[in-house]
Coordinates of C-alpha atoms in Angstrom, one line a residue:
M1 CA 0.0 0.0 0.0
V2 CA 1.3 3.5 -0.9
D3 CA 0.2 6.3 1.6
Y4 CA 1.1 9.3 -0.5
G5 CA 2.7 10.9 2.5
I6 CA -0.6 11.1 4.4
K7 CA 1.3 10.9 7.7
F8 CA 3.1 14.1 6.9
W9 CA 0.3 16.4 5.8
S10 CA -3.1 15.1 7.1
N11 CA -2.7 15.5 10.9
D12 CA -4.9 12.3 11.0
D13 CA -7.8 14.2 9.5
F14 CA -7.8 11.6 6.7
I15 CA -6.6 8.0 6.9
I16 CA -6.2 5.1 4.5
E17 CA -8.2 1.9 5.3
D18 CA -9.3 -0.9 3.1
G19 CA -7.6 0.7 0.1
V20 CA -9.6 3.9 0.2
V21 CA -9.2 7.4 1.8
K22 CA -11.5 7.9 4.7
V23 CA -12.5 10.9 6.8
N24 CA -11.0 10.2 10.2
F25 CA -14.1 11.3 12.2
K26 CA -17.1 9.6 13.7
S27 CA -18.5 7.1 11.1
K28 CA -15.3 7.4 9.0
P29 CA -16.9 7.6 5.6
A30 CA -14.8 6.9 2.5
L31 CA -14.3 9.9 0.3
I32 CA -15.0 7.8 -2.8
D33 CA -18.5 6.9 -1.4
I34 CA -19.3 10.6 -0.7
V35 CA -18.2 11.5 -4.2
K36 CA -20.2 8.7 -5.9
E37 CA -23.3 9.6 -3.9
V38 CA -23.2 13.2 -5.2
R39 CA -22.4 12.1 -8.7
E40 CA -25.4 9.7 -8.7
S41 CA -27.5 12.8 -8.3
G42 CA -26.3 14.0 -11.7
Y43 CA -23.4 16.3 -10.7
R44 CA -20.4 16.0 -12.9
G45 CA -17.1 17.8 -13.2
P46 CA -14.9 18.7 -10.2
L47 CA -16.3 18.7 -6.7
L48 CA -15.2 20.9 -3.8
I49 CA -16.0 19.1 -0.5
R50 CA -16.1 21.1 2.7
F51 CA -15.7 19.5 6.2
P52 CA -16.8 22.0 8.8
H53 CA -15.6 19.8 11.7
L54 CA -12.1 20.4 10.5
I55 CA -12.6 24.2 10.9
D56 CA -13.6 23.5 14.5
N57 CA -10.5 21.2 14.9
Q58 CA -8.1 23.9 13.8
I59 CA -9.8 26.6 16.0
T60 CA -9.6 24.3 19.0
K61 CA -5.9 23.4 18.3
I62 CA -4.8 27.0 18.1
F63 CA -6.7 28.1 21.2
D64 CA -5.6 25.0 23.2
A65 CA -2.0 25.6 22.3
F66 CA -1.9 29.3 23.3
E67 CA -4.0 28.7 26.4
T68 CA -1.6 25.9 27.5
S69 CA 1.4 28.1 27.0
I70 CA -0.3 31.0 28.9
S71 CA -1.0 28.6 31.8
E72 CA 2.5 27.1 31.7
Y73 CA 4.3 30.4 31.9
G74 CA 1.8 32.1 34.2
Y75 CA 1.1 34.7 31.5
T76 CA -1.4 37.4 32.6
G77 CA -2.5 38.5 29.1
E78 CA -5.3 36.9 27.2
F79 CA -5.3 35.1 23.8
K80 CA -7.6 36.3 21.1
A81 CA -7.9 35.7 17.4
V82 CA -9.5 36.9 14.2
F83 CA -9.9 35.2 10.8
P84 CA -8.7 37.2 7.8
L85 CA -11.5 37.2 5.3
K86 CA -9.1 37.5 2.4
V87 CA -8.0 33.9 2.9
N88 CA -11.5 32.5 2.3
Q89 CA -14.6 34.7 1.9
M90 CA -17.0 32.0 0.8
P91 CA -20.2 32.0 2.8
N92 CA -20.2 28.2 3.2
F93 CA -16.9 28.6 5.0
V94 CA -17.4 31.9 6.9
L95 CA -20.8 31.2 8.3
P96 CA -19.8 27.8 9.9
L97 CA -16.6 29.4 11.1
V98 CA -18.6 32.1 13.0
E99 CA -21.0 29.6 14.4
L100 CA -18.3 27.2 15.5
S101 CA -16.3 29.9 17.3
R102 CA -19.3 31.4 19.1
D103 CA -18.0 30.4 22.5
R104 CA -14.5 31.8 21.9
I105 CA -13.0 35.3 21.5
Y106 CA -12.7 34.7 17.8
G107 CA -13.6 37.4 15.3
L108 CA -13.0 38.5 11.7
E109 CA -10.4 40.7 10.0
A110 CA -11.3 42.8 7.0
G111 CA -9.1 44.4 4.4
S112 CA -11.7 46.1 2.2
K113 CA -15.1 47.7 2.5
S114 CA -16.9 44.6 1.3
E115 CA -15.1 42.4 3.8
L116 CA -15.8 44.9 6.5
I117 CA -19.6 44.7 5.7
V118 CA -19.4 40.9 6.1
A119 CA -17.5 41.3 9.3
M120 CA -20.0 43.8 10.7
A121 CA -22.9 41.5 9.8
Y122 CA -21.6 38.2 11.1
T123 CA -19.0 38.7 13.8
N124 CA -20.3 37.7 17.2
M125 CA -20.7 40.9 19.3
K126 CA -18.3 39.8 22.0
S127 CA -15.6 39.0 19.5
P128 CA -13.2 41.5 17.9
I129 CA -13.0 42.9 14.4
T130 CA -9.7 44.2 13.0
V131 CA -9.4 46.3 9.9
N132 CA -6.1 46.2 7.9
G133 CA -5.0 47.5 4.6
F134 CA -5.3 50.9 3.0
K135 CA -8.5 52.9 3.9
D136 CA -10.3 55.9 2.6
R137 CA -12.7 58.1 4.5
E138 CA -15.7 55.9 3.6
M139 CA -14.0 52.8 5.0
I140 CA -13.0 54.6 8.1
S141 CA -16.5 55.8 8.6
L142 CA -17.7 52.3 8.3
G143 CA -15.4 51.4 11.2
F144 CA -17.1 54.2 13.2
I145 CA -20.5 52.8 12.3
A146 CA -19.4 49.3 13.4
A147 CA -18.4 50.8 16.8
N148 CA -21.7 52.6 17.1
M149 CA -23.4 49.2 16.5
G150 CA -21.5 47.9 19.5
H151 CA -18.7 46.0 17.8
N152 CA -15.3 45.7 19.4
I153 CA -13.5 47.0 16.3
T154 CA -9.9 48.1 15.8
L155 CA -8.8 50.2 12.8
T156 CA -5.2 49.4 12.1
I157 CA -3.3 52.4 10.7
E158 CA -1.0 51.8 7.7
G159 CA 0.0 55.4 7.3
L160 CA -0.3 58.8 8.9
N161 CA -2.8 60.0 6.4
E162 CA -5.2 57.4 7.6
L163 CA -4.8 58.6 11.2
K164 CA -5.5 62.1 10.1
T165 CA -8.8 60.9 8.5
I166 CA -9.7 59.0 11.7
I167 CA -9.2 62.2 13.7
E168 CA -11.4 64.2 11.3
V169 CA -14.2 61.6 11.3
A170 CA -14.1 61.4 15.1
S171 CA -14.8 65.1 15.2
E172 CA -17.9 64.6 13.2
M173 CA -19.4 61.4 14.6
C174 CA -20.6 60.5 18.1
E175 CA -19.0 58.0 20.4
P176 CA -18.4 55.1 20.9
Y177 CA -15.3 55.3 18.6
P178 CA -13.4 52.4 17.2
N179 CA -10.1 51.4 18.8
I180 CA -7.0 52.4 17.0
G181 CA -4.1 50.1 16.1
L182 CA -0.7 51.0 14.6
R183 CA 1.0 48.6 12.2
I184 CA 4.7 48.5 12.8
R185 CA 7.2 48.3 9.9
L186 CA 9.7 45.9 11.5
H187 CA 13.3 45.3 10.4
S188 CA 12.5 41.6 10.9
V189 CA 11.5 39.6 7.8
G190 CA 10.0 36.1 7.3
T191 CA 11.1 33.4 4.9
G192 CA 10.0 32.1 1.6
I193 CA 7.7 33.5 -1.1
W194 CA 6.0 35.9 1.3
A195 CA 9.0 37.3 3.1
K196 CA 8.5 40.7 1.5
S197 CA 5.5 41.2 3.8
G198 CA 8.0 42.1 6.5
G199 CA 11.1 44.2 6.6
I200 CA 11.8 47.9 6.5
N201 CA 10.8 48.1 2.8
S202 CA 7.5 46.3 3.2
K203 CA 4.3 47.6 1.7
F204 CA 2.5 48.3 5.0
G205 CA 3.2 49.9 8.4
L206 CA 4.8 52.8 10.2
T207 CA 8.5 53.5 10.6
S208 CA 9.9 54.4 14.0
T209 CA 9.8 58.1 13.1
E210 CA 6.1 57.8 12.0
L211 CA 5.3 56.0 15.2
L212 CA 6.5 59.0 17.2
E213 CA 4.5 61.3 15.0
A214 CA 1.4 59.2 15.4
M215 CA 1.7 59.4 19.2
K216 CA 1.9 63.2 19.0
M217 CA -1.2 63.3 16.7
L218 CA -3.2 61.0 19.0
E219 CA -2.3 63.0 22.1
K220 CA -3.1 66.3 20.5
S221 CA -6.5 65.1 19.2
K222 CA -7.3 63.5 22.6
L223 CA -7.6 60.1 21.1
L224 CA -4.5 58.5 22.7
H225 CA -6.9 56.5 25.0
K226 CA -8.3 54.7 21.9
F227 CA -4.8 53.4 20.9
T228 CA -5.0 49.8 22.1
M229 CA -3.1 47.6 19.7
I230 CA 0.2 47.3 17.7
H231 CA 0.3 44.9 14.8
F232 CA 3.0 43.3 12.6
H233 CA 3.1 40.7 9.9
I234 CA 6.3 39.1 8.6
G235 CA 4.7 36.9 5.9
S236 CA 2.4 34.0 5.2
Q237 CA 3.5 30.4 5.6
I238 CA 6.5 31.1 7.9
S239 CA 8.6 28.0 7.5
D240 CA 11.2 28.7 10.3
I241 CA 10.6 29.8 13.9
S242 CA 13.7 32.0 14.1
P243 CA 12.4 35.0 12.1
L244 CA 9.2 35.0 14.3
K245 CA 11.3 35.0 17.5
K246 CA 13.3 38.0 16.2
A247 CA 10.2 39.9 15.2
I248 CA 8.5 39.2 18.6
R249 CA 11.6 40.6 20.4
E250 CA 11.5 43.7 18.2
V251 CA 7.8 44.4 18.6
G252 CA 7.8 43.6 22.3
N253 CA 10.3 46.3 22.9
I254 CA 8.3 48.8 20.8
Y255 CA 5.2 47.9 22.8
A256 CA 7.1 48.7 26.1
E257 CA 8.5 51.9 24.7
L258 CA 5.1 53.2 23.5
R259 CA 3.5 52.5 26.9
K260 CA 6.3 54.4 28.6
M261 CA 5.5 57.3 26.3
G262 CA 2.0 57.5 27.6
A263 CA 0.0 54.9 25.6
S264 CA -1.5 53.5 28.8
N265 CA -4.4 51.8 27.0
L266 CA -2.0 49.9 24.7
K267 CA -2.8 46.4 25.8
A268 CA -2.6 44.1 22.8
V269 CA 0.1 42.9 20.4
N270 CA -1.2 41.5 17.1
I271 CA 1.3 39.1 15.7
G272 CA -0.5 38.8 12.3
G273 CA -0.6 35.6 10.3
G274 CA 2.0 33.2 9.0
L275 CA 1.5 30.1 11.1
A276 CA 2.5 27.5 8.5
V277 CA 0.6 24.5 7.1
E278 CA 2.5 21.3 6.2
Y279 CA 1.8 20.6 2.5
T280 CA 4.6 18.1 1.8
Q281 CA 4.0 14.5 0.7
H282 CA 7.7 13.6 0.8
E283 CA 10.1 13.0 3.7
N284 CA 12.7 15.6 4.4
Q285 CA 10.9 18.3 2.3
N286 CA 9.0 19.9 5.1
C287 CA 7.3 23.3 4.7
K288 CA 7.9 24.2 8.4
N289 CA 10.4 23.2 11.1
Y290 CA 8.3 23.8 14.2
T291 CA 5.2 22.5 16.0
L292 CA 2.1 24.6 16.9
N293 CA 3.1 24.2 20.6
E294 CA 6.6 25.5 19.9
F295 CA 5.1 28.4 18.0
S296 CA 2.7 29.4 20.9
S297 CA 5.4 28.8 23.5
N298 CA 7.9 31.1 21.8
V299 CA 5.4 33.9 21.4
V300 CA 4.2 33.7 25.0
F301 CA 7.6 33.3 26.6
S302 CA 9.2 36.1 24.6
L303 CA 6.5 38.7 25.3
K304 CA 6.4 37.7 29.0
E305 CA 10.2 38.1 29.3
I306 CA 10.2 41.5 27.6
A307 CA 7.3 42.8 29.6
S308 CA 9.0 41.6 32.8
N309 CA 12.3 43.2 31.9
K310 CA 10.6 46.5 30.9
K311 CA 8.2 46.4 33.9
E312 CA 5.1 46.7 31.8
P313 CA 2.0 44.5 31.9
E314 CA 1.9 41.5 29.7
P315 CA -0.2 42.3 26.6
D316 CA -3.1 40.4 25.2
I317 CA -2.0 38.3 22.2
F318 CA -3.9 38.6 18.9
I319 CA -3.3 36.3 16.0
E320 CA -4.6 36.4 12.4
S321 CA -3.7 33.0 11.1
G322 CA -6.0 32.2 8.2
R323 CA -4.2 29.5 6.3
F324 CA -3.9 27.3 9.4
I325 CA -7.6 27.6 10.2
S326 CA -9.0 27.1 6.7
A327 CA -6.6 25.0 4.5
S328 CA -7.6 21.6 5.8
H329 CA -11.3 21.9 5.6
A330 CA -11.7 21.7 1.8
V331 CA -10.8 18.9 -0.7
L332 CA -11.0 19.2 -4.4
V333 CA -12.0 16.0 -6.1
T334 CA -11.6 15.7 -9.9
P335 CA -12.3 12.8 -12.2
V336 CA -9.6 11.5 -14.6
L337 CA -10.9 11.7 -18.1
E338 CA -8.1 10.1 -20.0
L339 CA -4.6 8.5 -19.8
F340 CA -3.0 9.7 -23.0
S341 CA -0.9 6.6 -23.7
Q342 CA -3.9 4.3 -23.6
E343 CA -4.6 4.6 -27.3
Y344 CA -1.3 2.7 -27.7
D345 CA -2.3 -0.9 -27.5
E346 CA -1.6 -3.9 -29.7
A347 CA -4.7 -3.3 -31.7
A348 CA -3.2 0.0 -32.9
L349 CA -0.1 -1.8 -34.2
H350 CA -0.2 -2.4 -38.0
L351 CA 3.2 -3.9 -39.0
K352 CA 4.0 -4.4 -42.7
D353 CA 5.2 -7.5 -44.3
S354 CA 8.6 -5.8 -44.5
N355 CA 9.4 -3.2 -41.8
P356 CA 12.4 -0.9 -41.4
P357 CA 15.2 -2.7 -39.4
L358 CA 14.8 -0.4 -36.4
I359 CA 11.1 -1.1 -36.2
A360 CA 11.7 -4.9 -36.5
E361 CA 14.2 -4.5 -33.7
L362 CA 11.6 -2.7 -31.5
H363 CA 9.1 -5.5 -32.2
E364 CA 11.8 -8.1 -31.1
I365 CA 12.5 -6.1 -27.9
Y366 CA 8.8 -6.0 -27.1
N367 CA 8.5 -9.8 -27.5
T368 CA 11.7 -10.7 -25.6
I369 CA 12.0 -8.1 -22.8
N370 CA 12.1 -9.5 -19.3
E371 CA 12.8 -8.3 -15.8
K372 CA 16.6 -8.8 -16.1
N373 CA 17.0 -6.8 -19.3
A374 CA 14.1 -4.4 -18.8
I375 CA 16.1 -1.2 -18.2
E376 CA 18.7 -2.0 -20.9
F377 CA 16.0 -2.8 -23.5
L378 CA 14.0 0.3 -22.6
H379 CA 17.0 2.5 -23.3
D380 CA 17.5 0.7 -26.6
S381 CA 13.9 1.3 -27.6
L382 CA 14.1 5.0 -26.7
D383 CA 17.2 5.4 -28.8
N384 CA 15.5 3.6 -31.7
M385 CA 12.5 5.9 -31.5
E386 CA 14.7 9.0 -31.7
S387 CA 16.5 7.5 -34.8
L388 CA 13.2 6.6 -36.4
L389 CA 11.6 10.0 -35.9
T390 CA 14.7 11.5 -37.5
L391 CA 14.3 9.1 -40.4
F392 CA 10.6 10.3 -40.7
D393 CA 11.7 13.9 -40.8
L394 CA 14.2 13.1 -43.6
G395 CA 11.5 11.2 -45.6
Y396 CA 13.0 7.7 -45.3
I397 CA 10.0 6.1 -43.5
D398 CA 6.3 6.8 -43.9
L399 CA 3.5 7.7 -41.4
Q400 CA 2.5 4.1 -40.8
D401 CA 6.1 3.4 -39.8
R402 CA 6.0 6.4 -37.4
S403 CA 2.8 5.2 -35.9
N404 CA 4.2 1.7 -35.4
T405 CA 7.3 3.2 -33.7
E406 CA 5.2 5.2 -31.2
V407 CA 2.9 2.2 -30.4
L408 CA 5.8 -0.2 -29.9
V409 CA 7.7 2.1 -27.7
H410 CA 4.7 2.8 -25.5
L411 CA 4.0 -0.9 -25.3
I412 CA 7.6 -1.5 -24.2
I413 CA 7.3 1.2 -21.6
K414 CA 4.1 -0.4 -20.2
K415 CA 5.8 -3.8 -20.1
V416 CA 8.8 -2.4 -18.3
I417 CA 6.7 -0.8 -15.7
K418 CA 4.7 -4.0 -15.2
L419 CA 7.9 -6.0 -14.8
L420 CA 9.5 -3.6 -12.4
K421 CA 6.4 -2.7 -10.4
Y422 CA 7.6 -4.4 -7.2
K423 CA 11.1 -3.0 -7.6
N424 CA 12.4 0.2 -6.0
H425 CA 10.8 3.2 -7.7
N426 CA 14.3 4.8 -8.1
E427 CA 14.8 2.5 -11.0
I428 CA 11.8 4.1 -12.7
L429 CA 12.8 7.5 -11.5
K430 CA 16.0 7.4 -13.6
I431 CA 13.9 7.3 -16.7
Q432 CA 10.9 9.2 -15.6
K433 CA 10.9 11.8 -18.4
S434 CA 10.3 9.0 -20.9
V435 CA 7.9 6.8 -19.0
Q436 CA 5.6 9.4 -17.4
E437 CA 1.9 9.1 -18.1
R438 CA -0.3 12.2 -18.8
Y439 CA -3.6 12.2 -16.8
L440 CA -6.3 14.5 -18.1
L441 CA -8.3 15.9 -15.2
N442 CA -11.8 17.5 -15.5
C443 CA -10.9 20.7 -13.7
S444 CA -9.0 24.0 -14.2
F445 CA -5.9 24.6 -12.2
F446 CA -6.3 28.3 -12.8
Q447 CA -9.7 28.2 -11.1
S448 CA -9.2 25.7 -8.4
L449 CA -5.4 25.7 -7.7
P450 CA -4.2 29.2 -8.6
D451 CA -1.3 29.0 -6.1
Y452 CA 0.2 26.1 -8.0
W453 CA 0.5 27.7 -11.4
G454 CA 1.2 31.2 -9.9
L455 CA 3.6 30.3 -7.1
K456 CA 4.4 26.7 -7.6
Q457 CA 2.8 25.9 -4.3
H458 CA 2.4 22.1 -4.1
F459 CA -0.8 20.5 -2.7
P460 CA -1.1 16.9 -1.5
V461 CA -2.7 14.8 -4.2
M462 CA -3.7 11.2 -4.2
P463 CA -6.3 8.7 -5.7
L464 CA -9.3 8.2 -3.5
N465 CA -9.2 4.4 -4.0
R466 CA -7.1 1.5 -5.3
L467 CA -4.7 2.2 -2.5
E468 CA -4.2 -1.5 -1.7
R469 CA -2.4 -1.6 -5.1
R470 CA 1.0 -0.2 -5.9
P471 CA 0.8 2.7 -8.4
T472 CA 3.2 2.3 -11.3
R473 CA 2.8 5.3 -13.6
A474 CA 5.0 8.4 -13.1
A475 CA 2.3 11.0 -13.5
S476 CA 1.9 14.4 -15.0
L477 CA -1.5 16.1 -14.5
W478 CA -3.2 18.1 -17.2
D479 CA -6.3 20.2 -16.7
I480 CA -8.9 20.9 -19.5
T481 CA -7.9 24.5 -20.1
C482 CA -6.3 25.3 -23.5
D483 CA -3.2 26.6 -21.8
S484 CA 0.2 24.9 -21.4
D485 CA 0.5 26.2 -17.9
G486 CA -2.5 24.1 -16.9
E487 CA -0.2 21.2 -16.1
I488 CA 1.4 19.8 -12.9
S489 CA 4.5 18.2 -14.4
F490 CA 6.2 15.1 -13.0
D491 CA 8.9 16.2 -10.6
P492 CA 11.6 13.6 -9.8
Q493 CA 12.3 15.4 -6.6
M494 CA 8.7 15.1 -5.5
P495 CA 7.4 12.2 -7.7
L496 CA 3.8 11.4 -8.1
F497 CA 2.9 7.8 -9.1
L498 CA -0.7 6.9 -10.1
H499 CA -2.4 3.7 -11.3
D500 CA -2.7 2.4 -14.8
V501 CA -6.4 2.4 -15.1
D502 CA -8.8 2.1 -18.1
V503 CA -11.1 5.0 -17.4
S504 CA -13.5 3.8 -20.1
K505 CA -14.3 0.9 -17.8
E506 CA -13.9 2.4 -14.3
E507 CA -13.9 5.8 -12.8
Y508 CA -10.7 7.1 -11.2
F509 CA -10.7 10.2 -8.9
L510 CA -7.9 12.3 -7.6
G511 CA -8.2 14.4 -4.4
F512 CA -6.3 17.6 -3.9
F513 CA -6.1 18.3 -0.2
L514 CA -5.5 21.4 1.9
V515 CA -7.1 23.7 -0.7
G516 CA -9.3 25.7 1.7
A517 CA -7.0 28.7 2.0
Y518 CA -6.8 31.3 -0.8
Q519 CA -7.5 29.0 -3.7
E520 CA -11.2 29.8 -4.0
V521 CA -10.9 33.6 -3.7
L522 CA -7.9 33.8 -6.0
G523 CA -9.2 31.4 -8.6
M524 CA -9.8 33.0 -12.1
R525 CA -12.2 32.1 -14.8
H526 CA -9.6 31.2 -17.4
N527 CA -11.5 29.8 -20.4
L528 CA -14.6 30.7 -18.3
F529 CA -14.4 27.7 -16.1
T530 CA -16.1 28.5 -12.8
H531 CA -16.0 27.5 -9.2
P532 CA -16.7 23.8 -9.0
T533 CA -19.9 22.3 -7.6
E534 CA -19.5 22.4 -3.8
F535 CA -21.1 20.9 -0.8
S536 CA -20.5 20.3 2.9
V537 CA -20.3 17.0 4.8
I538 CA -22.1 17.4 8.1
F539 CA -21.6 14.5 10.6
D540 CA -24.9 13.4 12.1
D541 CA -25.1 10.5 14.5
D542 CA -28.8 10.0 13.7
S543 CA -28.2 9.5 10.0
N544 CA -28.0 6.0 8.6
K545 CA -24.7 6.9 6.9
G546 CA -23.4 8.9 9.9
Y547 CA -23.3 12.1 7.8
E548 CA -25.4 14.3 5.6
I549 CA -24.7 16.3 2.4
S550 CA -25.5 19.9 3.0
N551 CA -25.2 23.3 1.3
L552 CA -24.9 21.8 -2.2
L553 CA -24.2 24.6 -4.6
E554 CA -23.8 23.6 -8.3
A555 CA -21.2 25.2 -10.5
Q556 CA -22.6 28.2 -12.4
T557 CA -24.2 27.6 -15.7
I558 CA -22.8 29.0 -19.0
V559 CA -25.5 31.6 -19.1
D560 CA -24.7 32.7 -15.5
V561 CA -21.0 33.0 -16.2
L562 CA -21.6 35.2 -19.3
D563 CA -24.1 37.3 -17.3
D564 CA -21.5 37.9 -14.6
L565 CA -19.1 39.2 -17.3
D566 CA -21.8 41.7 -18.2
Y567 CA -22.7 40.0 -21.5
D568 CA -26.3 40.6 -22.5
T569 CA -27.3 36.9 -22.3
K570 CA -30.8 37.6 -23.7
D571 CA -29.2 39.1 -26.7
I572 CA -26.8 36.2 -27.1
E573 CA -29.8 33.8 -26.9
R574 CA -31.7 35.9 -29.5
I575 CA -28.7 35.9 -31.9
L576 CA -28.1 32.2 -31.6
K577 CA -31.8 31.4 -32.1
Q578 CA -31.9 33.6 -35.2
H579 CA -28.9 31.8 -36.6
I580 CA -30.7 28.5 -36.2
E581 CA -33.9 30.0 -37.8
D582 CA -31.8 31.3 -40.8
S583 CA -30.1 27.9 -41.3
N584 CA -31.1 25.4 -44.0
L585 CA -32.3 22.9 -41.5
D586 CA -35.9 21.7 -41.7
S587 CA -38.4 22.9 -39.1
E588 CA -38.2 19.7 -37.0
S589 CA -34.4 19.8 -37.0
K590 CA -34.4 23.4 -36.0
K591 CA -36.6 22.6 -32.9
I592 CA -34.2 19.8 -31.9
V593 CA -31.1 21.9 -32.3
L594 CA -32.6 24.8 -30.4
G595 CA -33.6 22.5 -27.6
K596 CA -30.1 21.0 -27.4
L597 CA -28.6 24.5 -27.4
Y598 CA -30.8 25.6 -24.4
V599 CA -29.9 22.5 -22.5
M600 CA -26.2 23.2 -22.9
L601 CA -26.6 26.9 -22.0
S602 CA -28.2 25.7 -18.7
E603 CA -25.3 23.5 -17.8
N604 CA -21.8 24.3 -16.4
G605 CA -18.8 24.4 -18.6
Y606 CA -16.9 21.4 -17.3
L607 CA -16.7 18.3 -19.4
R608 CA -19.3 15.6 -19.0
T609 CA -17.6 13.0 -21.3
I610 CA -14.3 12.9 -23.2
M611 CA -14.3 12.3 -26.9
R612 CA -12.0 9.5 -28.1

């Protein structure tokens, strides 16, 4: 059995039993059974499956870790958290998140006016709202309205002009006012792709000089008492704990200095996001080098030590970790439509009475290859293919000879893989560029995995079943977009092996895991492929299956997609109908064609079948 590194990335949220992937919760349903149940209702194309219990798991883990560290060190500040809506704004994630965190001090963070409206509508009143990012007068006024509603809201200042606007709005509106936070532009930086979020040249935050000026402005406007929080962020997906420790020491000293300057209501340090998620499927290629408990322990200990040395109260600790909370709750499942080498079988071989010598040699290799000579004969066949393709280019062999060459080489590759399937995969890895199979998936990587093609972020991927059998095909994955970037190429450093299946006889599904952070909100409609059909799996002890399918939302139809792009869909329908009316078809055929057209317009754009 191959486990696809599930022990590295799944945190026991998913397990392999009886050759299938199962949800490791309550009734432990198999993902393949959940998928088949939904598909039997007529839903095709990719599916996005949400597991709200995993949202609850992650919230519990982060609160437990910090509360344990606070207790261990006798820390007097409180732990509080907000979820940054930019990470996943979808209602079928946000609404369960709010409900599941109702008994905790867990709110929402907004970075735009639209997100702030969502936060104002759904944040539990006892929980905080923080507002980050650049703000105009209208957005700041929304923050004041939220405070008037009774929300515990903090406007985090990214520049002195925002503070000036807050002072102006405060003079025009009645109390209660929102709290004010100052974002610090630290010297400390994170690691990896998002390291530029921190450092002295980062996009956001106030320099030391600007901090001093902000203090003067707050004091002069008699708003210093509303200054309650400082905030920093050194980057998403912090892979190493050292940069965080350095940043905590820097911000801890700034916190103490600001209090000594008169900011007596400054009682919170917001450490931003960055708590990493482990995406790796391969040993010794970890995305992070620390545990959650190590993370919380370092934050609590460092702030306690600085506060003690500076003789200042220990601040409340805020965190804005979105990836850690949301990534695990969503799984993208996509059907495999085709394996591109499967048209190469013996039935496609049409040898002549007299064949070119190199083709005759290939046929002999195919008939005589065995486990002992497999690698040697494979190399010989690949060399023969290169020579034969050159001969075709020069006009010395014909198209039938070229076809026979391709068929024979692919048959030899398949035979080698079958002969070596119980051997060490390193033997196959040496020749992976030649033996890899291309799997066509019914999805769009641009829509559903934008961080892969944009940032080369890898996501755990594995079949949902057949896991009692060893996979033998080195796999490259192709999506259905007409774009060469819609491919996850085989990587010898992080190899993916899949099964050699005949998808005309049995369905084969791949699951992409940990896709709940950023992927939905960043996904683009390349080729006008839309958000997949989605649903939630709600575990119910009273159900016969132990769970129920909930919140099923089908992918948008073609008409809806065009309407969202501001096409006049009624005009499109009118034009298409007129084209049919103007055609040379008889009246009965026109009715049939028009009916088929309307059916297609009312379906989503993903493929239902693959043409062979």
